[in-house]
Amino acid sequence: MKDDKIILFDCFGLFVKDPFVEFFNRRYGKDGPRLKDHFCMGADLGKCDKDELFQQMEGELSLDKELIANELKRISTPIQEMIELAKKCKRRHPVYLLSNCIKGMIEFIFDGTSFSECFDGEFRSYDLGLIKPGREIYDFVMKSLSPIDEIYFFDDNPANLIEAKNAGIEAILFKDVPSCEKELVARGLL
């Protein structure tokens, strides 16, 4: 039976390694984070979709967009244990996705899996035109889920947790699936 507590999970870093972090770090080393932000920030805000992003990367990086797509797909192995944990949580509480993501990337990565079954709803940055760690996205989530006041958010990026806490969300740093499960149990969510 579900109660009035809600669990929010980030996607990249929890259910799958962030393919763009891996891609840019492997290919460009110390310039990787800058390049990732350069290409992904606008796409996370909904300014372009996955295919348009691959086209842009092809033009600016002189890499074939099919090579880019294949490499990102190879990097992106869903973490089945996390998918199962989210489904387990969903049997007791409403579970939502809250993710900075590019339109089409989640479907590209999780094609053929039961990923969407993990969630009662989703907050995707490209749909909202808002990204973490900005306070506006957390305020939007809180307003959307009102009157619920017990919201627990798991994210692997400490910077994303600060504004979540300021918005009144119980923000928990995700380290790995076993420690996430322990955190859920400790809070009475499992």
Short mmCIF file of C-alpha atoms in Angstrom, two decimals:
data_model
loop_
_atom_site.label_atom_id
_atom_site.label_comp_id
_atom_site.label_asym_id
_atom_site.label_seq_id
_atom_site.Cartn_x
_atom_site.Cartn_y
_atom_site.Cartn_z
CA MET A 1 0.00 0.00 0.00
CA LYS A 2 1.34 3.41 -0.96
CA ASP A 3 1.44 6.27 1.51
CA ASP A 4 2.08 9.98 1.15
CA LYS A 5 5.88 9.81 0.93
CA ILE A 6 7.42 10.34 -2.49
CA ILE A 7 10.79 9.17 -3.78
CA LEU A 8 12.63 11.02 -6.55
CA PHE A 9 15.52 9.40 -8.37
CA ASP A 10 17.99 11.00 -10.74
CA CYS A 11 18.71 8.92 -13.85
CA PHE A 12 22.32 9.33 -14.96
CA GLY A 13 24.72 8.07 -12.33
CA LEU A 14 22.05 5.91 -10.69
CA PHE A 15 20.42 3.80 -13.38
CA VAL A 16 23.25 4.13 -15.89
CA LYS A 17 26.66 5.80 -16.01
CA ASP A 18 26.37 9.23 -17.57
CA PRO A 19 27.35 8.38 -21.15
CA PHE A 20 28.38 11.94 -22.00
CA VAL A 21 30.72 12.20 -18.99
CA GLU A 22 32.34 8.92 -20.01
CA PHE A 23 32.48 9.88 -23.70
CA PHE A 24 34.07 13.30 -23.20
CA ASN A 25 36.43 12.23 -20.42
CA ARG A 26 37.72 9.24 -22.41
CA ARG A 27 38.25 11.24 -25.59
CA TYR A 28 39.27 14.67 -24.27
CA GLY A 29 40.67 14.13 -20.76
CA LYS A 30 40.84 17.32 -18.71
CA ASP A 31 38.81 19.18 -21.38
CA GLY A 32 36.04 16.58 -21.06
CA PRO A 33 33.87 18.38 -18.45
CA ARG A 34 34.02 21.67 -20.35
CA LEU A 35 33.08 19.98 -23.61
CA LYS A 36 30.27 18.02 -21.96
CA ASP A 37 28.78 21.26 -20.60
CA HIS A 38 29.27 23.00 -23.95
CA PHE A 39 27.30 20.35 -25.83
CA CYS A 40 24.82 19.10 -23.24
CA MET A 41 23.67 22.15 -21.27
CA GLY A 42 21.45 23.56 -24.02
CA ALA A 43 20.17 20.11 -24.94
CA ASP A 44 19.28 19.43 -21.28
CA LEU A 45 17.23 22.64 -21.42
CA GLY A 46 15.37 21.37 -24.50
CA LYS A 47 17.10 23.52 -27.13
CA CYS A 48 17.79 20.43 -29.25
CA ASP A 49 17.10 16.70 -29.16
CA LYS A 50 19.50 13.75 -29.22
CA ASP A 51 19.79 13.60 -33.01
CA GLU A 52 20.38 17.34 -33.34
CA LEU A 53 23.01 17.11 -30.60
CA PHE A 54 24.81 14.28 -32.38
CA GLN A 55 24.75 16.38 -35.56
CA GLN A 56 26.23 19.35 -33.70
CA MET A 57 28.92 17.15 -32.15
CA GLU A 58 29.74 15.73 -35.58
CA GLY A 59 30.25 19.22 -36.99
CA GLU A 60 32.30 20.63 -34.13
CA LEU A 61 34.32 17.55 -33.18
CA SER A 62 34.83 16.16 -36.70
CA LEU A 63 33.48 12.78 -35.60
CA ASP A 64 30.88 10.78 -37.50
CA LYS A 65 27.51 11.01 -35.75
CA GLU A 66 27.02 7.23 -36.11
CA LEU A 67 30.35 6.69 -34.36
CA ILE A 68 29.20 9.06 -31.59
CA ALA A 69 25.87 7.24 -31.24
CA ASN A 70 27.51 3.81 -31.21
CA GLU A 71 30.09 4.84 -28.62
CA LEU A 72 27.46 6.41 -26.36
CA LYS A 73 25.28 3.30 -26.68
CA ARG A 74 28.23 1.03 -25.83
CA ILE A 75 29.03 3.10 -22.72
CA SER A 76 25.39 3.06 -21.56
CA THR A 77 24.68 -0.20 -19.80
CA PRO A 78 21.57 0.07 -17.61
CA ILE A 79 22.14 -0.93 -13.99
CA GLN A 80 19.53 -3.64 -13.57
CA GLU A 81 19.91 -3.76 -9.75
CA MET A 82 18.87 -0.11 -9.55
CA ILE A 83 15.90 -0.69 -11.84
CA GLU A 84 14.74 -3.53 -9.58
CA LEU A 85 15.26 -1.39 -6.46
CA ALA A 86 13.13 1.41 -7.91
CA LYS A 87 10.36 -1.06 -8.78
CA LYS A 88 10.50 -2.37 -5.22
CA CYS A 89 10.16 1.20 -3.91
CA LYS A 90 7.23 1.85 -6.24
CA ARG A 91 5.23 -0.94 -4.61
CA ARG A 92 5.18 1.12 -1.39
CA HIS A 93 5.52 4.76 -2.45
CA PRO A 94 5.06 6.95 -5.50
CA VAL A 95 8.37 7.10 -7.37
CA TYR A 96 9.34 9.84 -9.82
CA LEU A 97 12.27 10.49 -12.09
CA LEU A 98 13.96 13.90 -11.78
CA SER A 99 16.69 14.16 -14.38
CA ASN A 100 18.69 16.56 -16.46
CA CYS A 101 18.35 14.84 -19.79
CA ILE A 102 18.29 15.34 -23.52
CA LYS A 103 15.11 14.53 -25.42
CA GLY A 104 15.43 11.00 -26.78
CA MET A 105 18.46 9.90 -24.68
CA ILE A 106 16.58 7.90 -22.06
CA GLU A 107 14.74 5.99 -24.78
CA PHE A 108 18.02 5.51 -26.68
CA ILE A 109 19.75 4.07 -23.62
CA PHE A 110 16.93 2.05 -22.08
CA ASP A 111 15.41 0.75 -25.31
CA GLY A 112 13.86 -2.64 -24.67
CA THR A 113 14.11 -2.49 -20.87
CA SER A 114 11.42 -1.97 -18.28
CA PHE A 115 12.88 1.36 -17.14
CA SER A 116 9.66 3.38 -17.52
CA GLU A 117 7.86 0.92 -15.25
CA CYS A 118 9.95 2.21 -12.34
CA PHE A 119 8.12 5.53 -12.16
CA ASP A 120 4.70 6.96 -11.47
CA GLY A 121 5.79 10.13 -13.26
CA GLU A 122 8.80 11.93 -14.62
CA PHE A 123 10.34 15.40 -14.44
CA ARG A 124 12.72 15.71 -17.38
CA SER A 125 14.72 18.90 -17.76
CA TYR A 126 14.10 19.26 -21.51
CA ASP A 127 10.32 19.22 -20.90
CA LEU A 128 10.55 21.84 -18.16
CA GLY A 129 13.27 24.10 -19.58
CA LEU A 130 14.85 23.88 -16.11
CA ILE A 131 17.96 22.04 -14.96
CA LYS A 132 19.50 20.91 -11.71
CA PRO A 133 21.03 22.34 -9.60
CA GLY A 134 18.87 25.42 -10.19
CA ARG A 135 16.37 26.10 -7.42
CA GLU A 136 13.54 26.61 -9.95
CA ILE A 137 13.37 22.92 -10.88
CA TYR A 138 12.98 21.87 -7.24
CA ASP A 139 10.33 24.52 -6.62
CA PHE A 140 8.47 23.24 -9.69
CA VAL A 141 8.66 19.65 -8.42
CA MET A 142 7.45 20.66 -4.95
CA LYS A 143 4.52 22.60 -6.41
CA SER A 144 3.64 19.74 -8.77
CA LEU A 145 3.67 17.16 -5.98
CA SER A 146 1.87 19.34 -3.43
CA PRO A 147 0.46 18.74 -0.85
CA ILE A 148 3.05 16.02 -0.23
CA ASP A 149 5.70 17.33 2.12
CA GLU A 150 7.82 14.19 2.56
CA ILE A 151 9.88 13.98 -0.61
CA TYR A 152 13.15 12.08 -0.75
CA PHE A 153 15.58 12.75 -3.59
CA PHE A 154 18.54 10.53 -4.52
CA ASP A 155 21.22 12.03 -6.78
CA ASP A 156 24.90 11.21 -7.32
CA ASN A 157 25.93 14.86 -7.72
CA PRO A 158 26.39 16.69 -4.39
CA ALA A 159 25.81 20.06 -6.10
CA ASN A 160 22.30 18.94 -7.05
CA LEU A 161 21.42 18.22 -3.43
CA ILE A 162 22.04 21.70 -2.00
CA GLU A 163 19.12 23.49 -3.67
CA ALA A 164 16.92 20.42 -3.24
CA LYS A 165 17.43 20.72 0.52
CA ASN A 166 16.78 24.46 0.38
CA ALA A 167 13.46 23.71 -1.35
CA GLY A 168 12.42 21.39 1.49
CA ILE A 169 13.32 18.08 -0.12
CA GLU A 170 15.18 15.43 1.87
CA ALA A 171 18.24 15.08 -0.39
CA ILE A 172 20.43 11.98 -0.17
CA LEU A 173 23.74 11.42 -1.94
CA PHE A 174 23.68 8.27 -4.07
CA LYS A 175 26.91 6.28 -3.87
CA ASP A 176 25.90 2.85 -5.15
CA VAL A 177 22.89 0.54 -5.18
CA PRO A 178 23.60 -1.25 -1.85
CA SER A 179 24.08 2.03 0.05
CA CYS A 180 20.98 3.48 -1.62
CA GLU A 181 18.96 0.49 -0.43
CA LYS A 182 20.32 0.98 3.11
CA GLU A 183 19.33 4.68 2.99
CA LEU A 184 15.83 3.75 1.85
CA VAL A 185 15.46 1.21 4.65
CA ALA A 186 16.82 3.65 7.27
CA ARG A 187 14.16 6.17 6.25
CA GLY A 188 11.37 3.61 6.34
CA LEU A 189 10.89 3.77 2.58
CA LEU A 190 11.51 0.06 2.01
#
